[in-house]
Amino acid sequence: MTATLLAATGSLAPATRGFLSPTGVEIVFVLVGLAVLGAALISVTTKQLVHAALWLVVALGGLAIEFLLLTAEFVAWVQVLIYLGSVVVLVLFGLMLTRAPIGRSPDADSGNRWIALGVALASAGTLVTLVVDAFRTSWIDLGAGGGSTAAVGASLFRYWVLPFEALSVLLLAALVGAIVISRTGKGGARPRPGRLRTRRPAGSAAPQQQER
Amino acid sequence: MLLRCLAALVVLLTFPLIIGQTEHKVMAHMQGRLGPMYAGGFHGWAQLVADGVKFAQKEDIVPAGADRRVFQLAPAVALLPYLLVLLVIPVGPNGFVGQAVDAGIFFVLAVMGIGVLGSLMAGWASANKFSLLGGLRTAAQLMSYELPMLLAGASVAMAAGTVSLTGIMAGFHWWWIPWQAIGGFVFFTAGLAELQRPPFDMPVADSEIIFGAYTEYTGLRFALFLLSEFAGILVLCALTAVLFLGGWHGPLPHSLGWLWTLLKTFALAFVVIWARVTFPRLREDQLMRFAWTGLIPLALLQLALTGIIKVAISQ
């Protein structure tokens, strides 16, 4: 897909690598980047919680497209699978379970707004400075297949196995923690008093026939 | 490229309708239903047309308390992933595929995961408690069943040594079918649950939470949800046929390969409909237990089996 996408939008290795000689890919990249930025801004400024999460979907999906444009195909699909398919869905799930009125959320206004803006600007500034400083003169030729699944998989499991495994341990710890927190007592899932649902032993038939 | 996209769109618009028509007829025969047998004369062939006209006639209502834009967008979000997935499923040899994607399985499973957003949006934006409940059940169910599906897919990728769907087809041997049988069962069942088809239709349970996330939808938007369900059946069956049943490999010469893929796909679609007609609905807790204590251990077993045999072969 990437190859055709690139073929459709323009060559990857510009003849003159000037600062202001954008190729088709670069223009698309910048446009998608602007869309991502816009979606991210709306996501943090909107007063409706669920809308914020949905704009996050747009922003993260745009990021996946950016990865595609950088020929990092595998990373793009990982982005879609993990962030769009799981993280945002989990966020939405949590929001809808707890507090998600239709319309404006009364507690969406935070007093820490300006501090948050300062922190965001500072971290963005640091990152931009760092990246610009690190890659000022270097230029990577984005050949097709450079970020393909085979290449990423090979480098991941050949050179980066240790960080990969360490990350798995981190995730395992999070999983165990979640299980520990969600266990209320020795009996496992006990029905709490005041719940509407009557307890029915799982696996056996209902004690009384309902609505038949 | 454009032509292939167009072809995939045409397939997306026609094949689910064929599956829908089949569902009408199979259900009518299996349950002795007379209704779908009248429209149009012979065997009720026009039932689907009548359904379409009915949907198009209905007024398009957005509830007063609903979140308008999200409510209206939801059907599109539910349908789009299946269109994208259909684009990459290989139908026959020699590049008979909408668009070959390097990370085929991965792409398919990743994009199919987005479909849940549509149900969540629909459920929440309807401003209806039953809808919200249905949407949340959908999300919980889809998250639980994503894992066995991914694990079963990973097993096939391991067997083939590639995640590309065409690559997997190229590496296929007939003995993969018994070898990957457990994974195939897990994949198909988990996929059925992802589609919220009976017996896993707890999120839409029409007798308890009155169609869950889709309660407030009428007319064409509801038809879009139905279309996405049938497109989901098509995608799931085609994927199962490609990954676990050998896709275009069959006794006939290779030039007829696409026919095998279609035959296997529609045979599986028949099984999906059959399951709907004959199985009772699972309860919510049974549904979750089935995923976590049934399918995931089975998928892990299949993964281990694949690994062991793979190592044994390579030595």
Short mmCIF file of C-alpha atoms in Angstrom, two decimals:
data_model
loop_
_atom_site.label_atom_id
_atom_site.label_comp_id
_atom_site.label_asym_id
_atom_site.label_seq_id
_atom_site.Cartn_x
_atom_site.Cartn_y
_atom_site.Cartn_z
CA MET A 1 0.00 0.00 0.00
CA THR A 2 2.80 2.35 0.91
CA ALA A 3 4.57 1.85 -2.36
CA THR A 4 1.52 2.80 -4.36
CA LEU A 5 0.76 5.60 -1.97
CA LEU A 6 4.23 6.96 -2.57
CA ALA A 7 4.00 6.42 -6.27
CA ALA A 8 0.77 8.35 -6.27
CA THR A 9 2.08 11.26 -4.27
CA GLY A 10 5.57 11.72 -5.63
CA SER A 11 9.17 10.69 -5.46
CA LEU A 12 10.86 10.18 -2.14
CA ALA A 13 14.34 11.32 -2.99
CA PRO A 14 14.13 14.92 -4.11
CA ALA A 15 16.84 16.09 -6.46
CA THR A 16 17.49 19.20 -4.45
CA ARG A 17 17.21 18.66 -0.76
CA GLY A 18 16.51 22.21 0.08
CA PHE A 19 14.51 23.30 3.05
CA LEU A 20 11.71 24.66 0.91
CA SER A 21 11.39 22.21 -1.92
CA PRO A 22 8.53 20.10 -0.81
CA THR A 23 7.63 16.96 -2.63
CA GLY A 24 4.13 15.56 -2.75
CA VAL A 25 4.73 13.30 0.23
CA GLU A 26 6.05 16.16 2.29
CA ILE A 27 3.03 18.31 1.49
CA VAL A 28 0.68 15.48 2.43
CA PHE A 29 2.74 14.87 5.54
CA VAL A 30 2.43 18.48 6.64
CA LEU A 31 -1.29 18.60 5.86
CA VAL A 32 -1.99 15.45 7.83
CA GLY A 33 0.20 16.81 10.58
CA LEU A 34 -1.89 19.96 10.73
CA ALA A 35 -5.04 17.86 10.90
CA VAL A 36 -3.54 15.84 13.75
CA LEU A 37 -2.58 19.02 15.57
CA GLY A 38 -6.07 20.45 15.10
CA ALA A 39 -7.75 17.28 16.31
CA ALA A 40 -5.44 17.14 19.31
CA LEU A 41 -6.20 20.78 20.17
CA ILE A 42 -9.94 20.22 19.97
CA SER A 43 -9.49 17.07 22.00
CA VAL A 44 -8.05 18.98 24.95
CA THR A 45 -10.24 22.07 24.64
CA THR A 46 -13.69 20.57 24.04
CA LYS A 47 -16.04 20.60 26.99
CA GLN A 48 -17.62 17.27 26.11
CA LEU A 49 -15.69 14.36 27.49
CA VAL A 50 -16.73 11.74 24.94
CA HIS A 51 -16.07 14.17 22.10
CA ALA A 52 -12.57 14.64 23.47
CA ALA A 53 -11.98 10.90 23.29
CA LEU A 54 -13.42 10.76 19.76
CA TRP A 55 -11.17 13.60 18.59
CA LEU A 56 -8.33 11.61 20.08
CA VAL A 57 -9.31 8.86 17.65
CA VAL A 58 -8.89 11.31 14.77
CA ALA A 59 -5.54 12.51 16.08
CA LEU A 60 -4.15 9.01 16.61
CA GLY A 61 -5.49 7.82 13.26
CA GLY A 62 -3.76 10.78 11.62
CA LEU A 63 -0.55 9.76 13.35
CA ALA A 64 -0.94 6.29 11.84
CA ILE A 65 -1.17 7.92 8.40
CA GLU A 66 2.00 9.88 9.17
CA PHE A 67 3.78 6.62 9.98
CA LEU A 68 2.54 5.21 6.67
CA LEU A 69 3.93 8.24 4.84
CA LEU A 70 7.26 7.62 6.54
CA THR A 71 7.10 4.05 5.11
CA ALA A 72 6.88 2.63 8.63
CA GLU A 73 4.01 0.38 7.69
CA PHE A 74 4.21 -1.97 10.65
CA VAL A 75 4.33 0.82 13.21
CA ALA A 76 1.27 2.36 11.59
CA TRP A 77 -0.79 -0.82 12.02
CA VAL A 78 0.50 -1.24 15.57
CA GLN A 79 -0.69 2.29 16.21
CA VAL A 80 -4.12 1.42 14.84
CA LEU A 81 -4.34 -1.87 16.74
CA ILE A 82 -3.17 -0.65 20.11
CA TYR A 83 -4.19 2.99 20.32
CA LEU A 84 -7.33 3.09 18.20
CA GLY A 85 -8.57 -0.45 18.78
CA SER A 86 -7.71 -0.81 22.43
CA VAL A 87 -6.63 2.27 24.34
CA VAL A 88 -9.26 4.69 23.05
CA VAL A 89 -11.95 2.04 23.31
CA LEU A 90 -10.90 1.42 26.90
CA VAL A 91 -10.95 5.16 27.61
CA LEU A 92 -14.41 5.47 26.08
CA PHE A 93 -15.56 2.41 28.00
CA GLY A 94 -14.36 3.94 31.26
CA LEU A 95 -15.85 7.34 30.48
CA MET A 96 -19.22 5.92 29.54
CA LEU A 97 -19.34 3.68 32.59
CA THR A 98 -18.62 6.50 35.01
CA ARG A 99 -19.38 10.00 33.73
CA ALA A 100 -20.40 10.88 30.23
CA PRO A 101 -23.44 13.10 29.95
CA ILE A 102 -24.58 14.14 26.50
CA GLY A 103 -23.55 17.75 26.16
CA ARG A 104 -21.10 19.71 28.26
CA SER A 105 -19.51 18.06 31.24
CA PRO A 106 -19.70 20.30 34.29
CA ASP A 107 -16.33 19.20 35.62
CA ALA A 108 -14.44 19.41 32.36
CA ASP A 109 -13.05 22.80 33.31
CA SER A 110 -9.83 22.36 35.15
CA GLY A 111 -8.15 25.02 37.26
CA ASN A 112 -4.82 23.60 36.20
CA ARG A 113 -5.44 24.61 32.62
CA TRP A 114 -2.66 27.20 32.40
CA ILE A 115 -0.14 25.03 34.20
CA ALA A 116 -1.00 22.19 31.86
CA LEU A 117 -0.54 24.49 28.88
CA GLY A 118 2.85 25.57 30.23
CA VAL A 119 3.99 21.99 30.75
CA ALA A 120 2.76 21.00 27.29
CA LEU A 121 4.54 23.91 25.62
CA ALA A 122 7.73 23.25 27.55
CA SER A 123 7.81 19.55 26.69
CA ALA A 124 6.92 20.25 23.06
CA GLY A 125 9.68 22.86 22.89
CA THR A 126 12.19 20.46 24.41
CA LEU A 127 11.26 17.71 21.98
CA VAL A 128 11.35 19.95 18.93
CA THR A 129 14.70 21.41 19.94
CA LEU A 130 16.10 17.97 20.61
CA VAL A 131 14.93 16.48 17.32
CA VAL A 132 16.01 19.48 15.27
CA ASP A 133 19.38 19.52 16.97
CA ALA A 134 19.90 15.78 16.58
CA PHE A 135 18.88 15.44 12.96
CA ARG A 136 19.78 18.89 11.63
CA THR A 137 21.94 17.80 8.74
CA SER A 138 21.19 14.12 8.40
CA TRP A 139 18.76 13.00 5.75
CA ILE A 140 17.14 9.59 5.61
CA ASP A 141 16.17 8.17 2.26
CA LEU A 142 12.74 6.67 2.74
CA GLY A 143 13.09 3.73 0.45
CA ALA A 144 10.08 1.45 0.18
CA GLY A 145 10.43 -1.52 2.51
CA GLY A 146 12.64 0.23 5.03
CA GLY A 147 9.93 0.10 7.67
CA SER A 148 8.33 -3.08 6.44
CA THR A 149 7.16 -5.75 8.83
CA ALA A 150 10.07 -8.03 8.00
CA ALA A 151 12.65 -5.30 8.66
CA VAL A 152 11.02 -4.13 11.89
CA GLY A 153 10.53 -7.70 13.11
CA ALA A 154 14.12 -8.64 12.36
CA SER A 155 15.59 -5.65 14.14
CA LEU A 156 13.13 -5.99 17.04
CA PHE A 157 13.96 -9.61 17.75
CA ARG A 158 17.63 -9.44 16.80
CA TYR A 159 18.91 -6.22 18.35
CA TRP A 160 16.18 -5.00 20.66
CA VAL A 161 15.08 -8.20 22.36
CA LEU A 162 16.08 -7.09 25.85
CA PRO A 163 14.06 -3.84 25.90
CA PHE A 164 11.18 -5.74 24.35
CA GLU A 165 11.25 -8.33 27.12
CA ALA A 166 11.62 -5.67 29.80
CA LEU A 167 8.51 -3.97 28.45
CA SER A 168 6.63 -7.26 28.60
CA VAL A 169 7.53 -7.57 32.28
CA LEU A 170 6.21 -4.08 32.85
CA LEU A 171 2.93 -4.99 31.18
CA LEU A 172 2.74 -8.19 33.21
CA ALA A 173 3.17 -6.17 36.39
CA ALA A 174 0.35 -3.88 35.31
CA LEU A 175 -1.84 -6.89 34.58
CA VAL A 176 -1.16 -8.50 37.95
CA GLY A 177 -1.80 -5.17 39.64
CA ALA A 178 -5.13 -4.81 37.87
CA ILE A 179 -6.18 -8.29 38.96
CA VAL A 180 -5.16 -7.62 42.56
CA ILE A 181 -7.04 -4.34 42.67
CA SER A 182 -10.18 -5.78 41.10
CA ARG A 183 -10.36 -8.67 43.57
CA THR A 184 -12.53 -7.46 46.40
CA GLY A 185 -12.27 -10.34 48.82
CA LYS A 186 -11.55 -14.01 49.16
CA GLY A 187 -14.78 -15.05 47.54
CA GLY A 188 -13.97 -13.28 44.29
CA ALA A 189 -16.97 -11.58 42.78
CA ARG A 190 -19.44 -11.22 45.61
CA PRO A 191 -22.65 -9.37 44.96
CA ARG A 192 -22.68 -6.21 47.03
CA PRO A 193 -25.78 -5.28 48.97
CA GLY A 194 -27.97 -2.78 47.27
CA ARG A 195 -27.30 -4.04 43.78
CA LEU A 196 -30.28 -4.58 41.56
CA ARG A 197 -29.05 -7.78 40.02
CA THR A 198 -30.02 -10.86 41.96
CA ARG A 199 -27.41 -13.50 42.36
CA ARG A 200 -27.72 -16.50 40.21
CA PRO A 201 -25.20 -19.30 40.46
CA ALA A 202 -23.34 -19.37 37.16
CA GLY A 203 -23.69 -22.49 35.10
CA SER A 204 -26.94 -23.63 36.65
CA ALA A 205 -30.41 -22.80 35.55
CA ALA A 206 -32.28 -19.83 36.95
CA PRO A 207 -34.06 -20.72 40.16
CA GLN A 208 -37.29 -19.19 39.04
CA GLN A 209 -38.56 -18.94 35.55
CA GLN A 210 -38.76 -15.37 34.39
CA GLU A 211 -41.22 -13.79 32.01
CA ARG A 212 -42.23 -16.98 30.35
CA MET B 1 -5.50 0.84 -7.81
CA LEU B 2 -8.68 2.86 -8.22
CA LEU B 3 -10.28 0.05 -10.17
CA ARG B 4 -9.45 -2.45 -7.44
CA CYS B 5 -10.88 -0.17 -4.78
CA LEU B 6 -14.04 0.12 -6.85
CA ALA B 7 -14.20 -3.67 -7.23
CA ALA B 8 -13.86 -4.08 -3.47
CA LEU B 9 -16.66 -1.56 -2.98
CA VAL B 10 -18.90 -3.47 -5.38
CA VAL B 11 -18.11 -6.71 -3.55
CA LEU B 12 -18.87 -4.99 -0.26
CA LEU B 13 -22.22 -3.86 -1.54
CA THR B 14 -23.33 -7.09 -3.23
CA PHE B 15 -21.94 -10.04 -1.28
CA PRO B 16 -23.40 -9.02 2.08
CA LEU B 17 -26.77 -8.74 0.35
CA ILE B 18 -26.37 -12.27 -0.95
CA ILE B 19 -25.56 -13.40 2.57
CA GLY B 20 -28.58 -11.51 3.82
CA GLN B 21 -30.84 -13.20 1.30
CA THR B 22 -29.35 -16.57 2.22
CA GLU B 23 -30.03 -15.84 5.86
CA HIS B 24 -33.69 -15.14 5.10
CA LYS B 25 -34.08 -18.37 3.21
CA VAL B 26 -32.07 -20.61 5.54
CA MET B 27 -33.90 -19.27 8.58
CA ALA B 28 -37.22 -19.65 6.84
CA HIS B 29 -36.51 -23.30 6.09
CA MET B 30 -34.96 -24.22 9.41
CA GLN B 31 -37.57 -22.55 11.57
CA GLY B 32 -40.57 -23.08 9.31
CA ARG B 33 -41.09 -19.35 8.88
CA LEU B 34 -43.61 -18.51 6.23
CA GLY B 35 -43.14 -14.73 6.09
CA PRO B 36 -39.99 -14.48 3.96
CA MET B 37 -41.42 -16.97 1.43
CA TYR B 38 -44.11 -14.77 -0.12
CA ALA B 39 -42.64 -11.57 -1.55
CA GLY B 40 -42.20 -11.74 -5.30
CA GLY B 41 -43.60 -15.16 -5.95
CA PHE B 42 -41.14 -18.04 -6.31
CA HIS B 43 -39.57 -18.81 -2.94
CA GLY B 44 -39.96 -15.20 -1.92
CA TRP B 45 -37.01 -14.06 -4.02
CA ALA B 46 -37.91 -10.38 -3.63
CA GLN B 47 -37.85 -10.39 0.15
CA LEU B 48 -34.55 -8.53 0.24
CA VAL B 49 -35.79 -5.92 -2.22
CA ALA B 50 -38.88 -5.46 -0.09
CA ASP B 51 -36.66 -5.04 2.96
CA GLY B 52 -34.59 -2.44 1.15
CA VAL B 53 -37.67 -0.49 0.11
CA LYS B 54 -38.96 -0.68 3.66
CA PHE B 55 -35.71 0.71 5.07
CA ALA B 56 -35.56 3.49 2.48
CA GLN B 57 -39.12 4.56 3.22
CA LYS B 58 -38.68 4.89 6.95
CA GLU B 59 -38.12 8.32 8.38
CA ASP B 60 -34.60 9.09 9.52
CA ILE B 61 -35.03 10.03 13.16
CA VAL B 62 -32.47 11.45 15.55
CA PRO B 63 -33.71 11.42 19.14
CA ALA B 64 -34.13 14.86 20.69
CA GLY B 65 -31.70 14.23 23.52
CA ALA B 66 -29.10 12.56 21.36
CA ASP B 67 -25.69 13.81 20.38
CA ARG B 68 -26.58 14.51 16.76
CA ARG B 69 -23.29 14.31 14.94
CA VAL B 70 -21.92 11.33 16.80
CA PHE B 71 -25.24 9.56 16.38
CA GLN B 72 -25.20 10.15 12.64
CA LEU B 73 -21.57 9.24 12.17
CA ALA B 74 -21.73 5.93 14.03
CA PRO B 75 -23.05 3.70 11.19
CA ALA B 76 -20.27 4.88 8.88
CA VAL B 77 -17.63 4.20 11.52
CA ALA B 78 -19.07 0.71 11.96
CA LEU B 79 -19.07 -0.06 8.23
CA LEU B 80 -15.81 1.49 7.04
CA PRO B 81 -13.36 -0.97 8.69
CA TYR B 82 -14.94 -3.91 6.89
CA LEU B 83 -14.55 -2.16 3.55
CA LEU B 84 -10.87 -1.56 4.28
CA VAL B 85 -10.39 -5.17 5.32
CA LEU B 86 -12.13 -6.54 2.23
CA LEU B 87 -9.58 -4.65 0.18
CA VAL B 88 -6.68 -6.81 1.36
CA ILE B 89 -8.15 -10.33 1.50
CA PRO B 90 -6.60 -12.43 -1.27
CA VAL B 91 -9.23 -14.20 -3.34
CA GLY B 92 -7.11 -16.03 -5.87
CA PRO B 93 -3.53 -16.63 -6.93
CA ASN B 94 -1.46 -14.29 -9.11
CA GLY B 95 -2.36 -11.10 -7.36
CA PHE B 96 -6.12 -11.61 -7.33
CA VAL B 97 -6.43 -9.28 -4.37
CA GLY B 98 -7.68 -5.73 -3.91
CA GLN B 99 -4.40 -4.49 -2.51
CA ALA B 100 -1.66 -6.73 -1.15
CA VAL B 101 -0.55 -5.40 2.22
CA ASP B 102 2.77 -6.46 3.63
CA ALA B 103 1.47 -6.99 7.15
CA GLY B 104 -1.80 -8.62 6.05
CA ILE B 105 -3.04 -10.42 9.18
CA PHE B 106 -1.90 -7.60 11.34
CA PHE B 107 -3.67 -5.01 9.21
CA VAL B 108 -6.86 -7.03 9.15
CA LEU B 109 -7.03 -7.58 12.89
CA ALA B 110 -6.02 -4.01 13.65
CA VAL B 111 -8.62 -2.45 11.39
CA MET B 112 -11.39 -4.82 12.45
CA GLY B 113 -10.77 -3.64 16.00
CA ILE B 114 -11.94 -0.14 15.04
CA GLY B 115 -15.45 -1.38 14.29
CA VAL B 116 -16.23 -1.41 18.01
CA LEU B 117 -15.98 2.38 18.02
CA GLY B 118 -19.09 2.52 15.85
CA SER B 119 -21.15 0.50 18.32
CA LEU B 120 -19.82 2.48 21.28
CA MET B 121 -20.62 5.78 19.57
CA ALA B 122 -24.08 4.56 18.61
CA GLY B 123 -24.82 3.31 22.10
CA TRP B 124 -23.67 6.45 23.84
CA ALA B 125 -25.02 9.04 21.43
CA SER B 126 -28.54 7.58 21.49
CA ALA B 127 -29.04 8.96 25.01
CA ASN B 128 -30.87 5.77 25.87
CA LYS B 129 -29.96 3.61 28.84
CA PHE B 130 -30.54 0.36 26.98
CA SER B 131 -28.41 1.59 24.12
CA LEU B 132 -25.60 2.60 26.45
CA LEU B 133 -25.79 -0.77 28.14
CA GLY B 134 -25.64 -2.46 24.75
CA GLY B 135 -22.68 -0.34 23.68
CA LEU B 136 -20.78 -1.14 26.85
CA ARG B 137 -21.53 -4.83 26.51
CA THR B 138 -20.29 -4.64 22.94
CA ALA B 139 -17.04 -3.04 24.03
CA ALA B 140 -16.47 -5.57 26.81
CA GLN B 141 -17.24 -8.47 24.52
CA LEU B 142 -15.06 -7.25 21.69
CA MET B 143 -12.12 -6.60 23.96
CA SER B 144 -12.39 -10.10 25.43
CA TYR B 145 -12.66 -11.85 22.10
CA GLU B 146 -9.95 -9.83 20.38
CA LEU B 147 -7.27 -11.71 22.29
CA PRO B 148 -8.12 -15.30 21.22
CA MET B 149 -8.60 -14.03 17.67
CA LEU B 150 -5.16 -12.43 17.63
CA LEU B 151 -3.55 -15.49 19.19
CA ALA B 152 -5.15 -17.82 16.64
CA GLY B 153 -4.04 -15.52 13.83
CA ALA B 154 -0.53 -15.44 15.30
CA SER B 155 -0.43 -19.23 15.17
CA VAL B 156 -1.00 -19.24 11.42
CA ALA B 157 1.54 -16.48 10.94
CA MET B 158 4.02 -18.57 12.90
CA ALA B 159 3.31 -21.63 10.78
CA ALA B 160 3.87 -19.68 7.57
CA GLY B 161 6.71 -17.56 8.87
CA THR B 162 5.10 -14.41 7.51
CA VAL B 163 2.22 -12.10 8.36
CA SER B 164 1.39 -11.38 4.75
CA LEU B 165 -1.89 -13.00 3.70
CA THR B 166 -0.62 -13.83 0.22
CA GLY B 167 2.59 -15.16 1.79
CA ILE B 168 0.56 -17.44 4.04
CA MET B 169 -1.37 -18.71 1.03
CA ALA B 170 1.87 -19.38 -0.80
CA GLY B 171 3.19 -21.46 2.09
CA PHE B 172 0.02 -23.49 2.53
CA HIS B 173 0.04 -27.31 2.57
CA TRP B 174 -3.00 -29.48 2.99
CA TRP B 175 -1.83 -30.82 6.37
CA TRP B 176 -2.10 -27.31 7.78
CA ILE B 177 -5.84 -27.86 8.06
CA PRO B 178 -5.62 -30.57 10.76
CA TRP B 179 -2.56 -28.86 12.26
CA GLN B 180 -4.33 -25.52 12.71
CA ALA B 181 -7.80 -26.94 13.37
CA ILE B 182 -7.97 -25.75 16.99
CA GLY B 183 -6.84 -22.29 15.97
CA GLY B 184 -9.42 -22.27 13.21
CA PHE B 185 -12.18 -23.10 15.67
CA VAL B 186 -10.99 -20.40 18.07
CA PHE B 187 -10.69 -17.82 15.29
CA PHE B 188 -14.09 -18.54 13.84
CA THR B 189 -15.87 -18.61 17.19
CA ALA B 190 -14.16 -15.47 18.45
CA GLY B 191 -14.97 -13.77 15.15
CA LEU B 192 -18.60 -14.76 15.55
CA ALA B 193 -18.55 -13.10 18.94
CA GLU B 194 -16.90 -10.00 17.50
CA LEU B 195 -19.78 -9.71 15.07
CA GLN B 196 -22.27 -10.04 17.93
CA ARG B 197 -24.07 -12.74 16.04
CA PRO B 198 -26.11 -15.31 17.90
CA PRO B 199 -25.27 -17.17 20.10
CA PHE B 200 -23.05 -14.25 21.15
CA ASP B 201 -25.62 -11.50 20.63
CA MET B 202 -25.91 -10.44 24.26
CA PRO B 203 -25.10 -6.79 23.38
CA VAL B 204 -28.10 -6.52 21.05
CA ALA B 205 -30.33 -8.98 22.89
CA ASP B 206 -33.66 -7.87 21.46
CA SER B 207 -35.75 -9.45 24.19
CA GLU B 208 -33.83 -7.86 27.08
CA ILE B 209 -32.17 -4.63 26.07
CA ILE B 210 -34.23 -4.14 22.92
CA PHE B 211 -31.42 -4.20 20.34
CA GLY B 212 -28.83 -2.49 22.49
CA ALA B 213 -26.78 0.11 20.70
CA TYR B 214 -29.13 0.14 17.72
CA THR B 215 -32.37 0.80 19.61
CA GLU B 216 -32.80 4.37 18.37
CA TYR B 217 -31.78 3.78 14.78
CA THR B 218 -34.29 3.64 11.98
CA GLY B 219 -34.35 3.56 8.22
CA LEU B 220 -31.15 3.72 6.26
CA ARG B 221 -28.86 4.18 9.22
CA PHE B 222 -30.14 0.98 10.76
CA ALA B 223 -29.77 -0.67 7.36
CA LEU B 224 -26.13 0.44 7.37
CA PHE B 225 -25.61 -1.32 10.68
CA LEU B 226 -27.23 -4.43 9.24
CA LEU B 227 -25.01 -4.13 6.17
CA SER B 228 -21.94 -3.88 8.37
CA GLU B 229 -23.03 -7.01 10.21
CA PHE B 230 -23.38 -8.93 6.95
CA ALA B 231 -20.12 -7.44 5.66
CA GLY B 232 -18.59 -8.64 8.92
CA ILE B 233 -19.82 -12.16 8.21
CA LEU B 234 -18.28 -11.97 4.76
CA VAL B 235 -14.96 -10.71 6.12
CA LEU B 236 -14.83 -13.26 8.92
CA CYS B 237 -15.69 -16.19 6.66
CA ALA B 238 -13.26 -15.09 3.95
CA LEU B 239 -10.51 -14.68 6.52
CA THR B 240 -11.18 -18.06 8.10
CA ALA B 241 -11.21 -19.63 4.65
CA VAL B 242 -7.91 -17.99 3.76
CA LEU B 243 -6.11 -18.54 7.04
CA PHE B 244 -7.33 -21.96 8.10
CA LEU B 245 -8.94 -23.69 5.14
CA GLY B 246 -6.36 -23.02 2.47
CA GLY B 247 -8.10 -20.26 0.55
CA TRP B 248 -7.64 -20.82 -3.15
CA HIS B 249 -6.00 -24.24 -2.79
CA GLY B 250 -8.22 -27.06 -3.97
CA PRO B 251 -8.32 -30.02 -6.28
CA LEU B 252 -9.13 -27.93 -9.36
CA PRO B 253 -6.42 -26.18 -11.37
CA HIS B 254 -5.05 -22.97 -9.96
CA SER B 255 -6.78 -20.75 -12.49
CA LEU B 256 -10.06 -21.56 -10.74
CA GLY B 257 -8.63 -20.75 -7.31
CA TRP B 258 -10.92 -17.82 -6.63
CA LEU B 259 -13.87 -20.18 -6.93
CA TRP B 260 -12.56 -22.22 -4.02
CA THR B 261 -12.17 -19.16 -1.86
CA LEU B 262 -15.73 -18.12 -2.60
CA LEU B 263 -17.10 -21.62 -2.02
CA LYS B 264 -15.35 -21.93 1.33
CA THR B 265 -16.45 -18.43 2.30
CA PHE B 266 -20.09 -19.10 1.56
CA ALA B 267 -20.00 -22.51 3.22
CA LEU B 268 -18.74 -20.80 6.37
CA ALA B 269 -21.37 -18.08 6.00
CA PHE B 270 -23.97 -20.84 5.96
CA VAL B 271 -22.51 -22.14 9.23
CA VAL B 272 -22.81 -18.64 10.73
CA ILE B 273 -26.48 -18.49 9.79
CA TRP B 274 -27.02 -22.04 10.95
CA ALA B 275 -25.55 -21.16 14.35
CA ARG B 276 -27.92 -18.21 14.60
CA VAL B 277 -30.95 -20.35 13.94
CA THR B 278 -30.06 -23.24 16.21
CA PHE B 279 -28.10 -22.01 19.23
CA PRO B 280 -29.68 -20.31 22.25
CA ARG B 281 -28.20 -16.99 23.33
CA LEU B 282 -25.41 -17.10 25.88
CA ARG B 283 -25.76 -15.18 29.12
CA GLU B 284 -23.33 -12.33 29.69
CA ASP B 285 -21.29 -14.17 32.31
CA GLN B 286 -21.23 -17.38 30.26
CA LEU B 287 -20.06 -15.34 27.32
CA MET B 288 -17.14 -13.83 29.21
CA ARG B 289 -16.22 -17.14 30.80
CA PHE B 290 -16.22 -18.83 27.42
CA ALA B 291 -13.69 -16.31 26.12
CA TRP B 292 -11.34 -16.30 29.07
CA THR B 293 -11.45 -19.91 30.21
CA GLY B 294 -12.29 -21.59 26.93
CA LEU B 295 -10.96 -19.86 23.88
CA ILE B 296 -7.80 -18.25 25.21
CA PRO B 297 -6.33 -21.49 26.68
CA LEU B 298 -7.24 -23.23 23.42
CA ALA B 299 -5.51 -20.51 21.43
CA LEU B 300 -2.43 -20.74 23.63
CA LEU B 301 -2.45 -24.53 23.18
CA GLN B 302 -2.59 -24.05 19.43
CA LEU B 303 0.28 -21.58 19.62
CA ALA B 304 2.39 -24.06 21.59
CA LEU B 305 1.49 -26.87 19.18
CA THR B 306 2.44 -24.72 16.21
CA GLY B 307 5.74 -23.83 17.82
CA ILE B 308 6.63 -27.43 18.68
CA ILE B 309 5.83 -28.76 15.21
CA LYS B 310 7.57 -25.82 13.58
CA VAL B 311 10.76 -26.54 15.54
CA ALA B 312 10.46 -30.26 14.86
CA ILE B 313 10.19 -29.62 11.12
CA SER B 314 13.11 -27.27 10.98
CA GLN B 315 15.42 -29.82 12.61
#
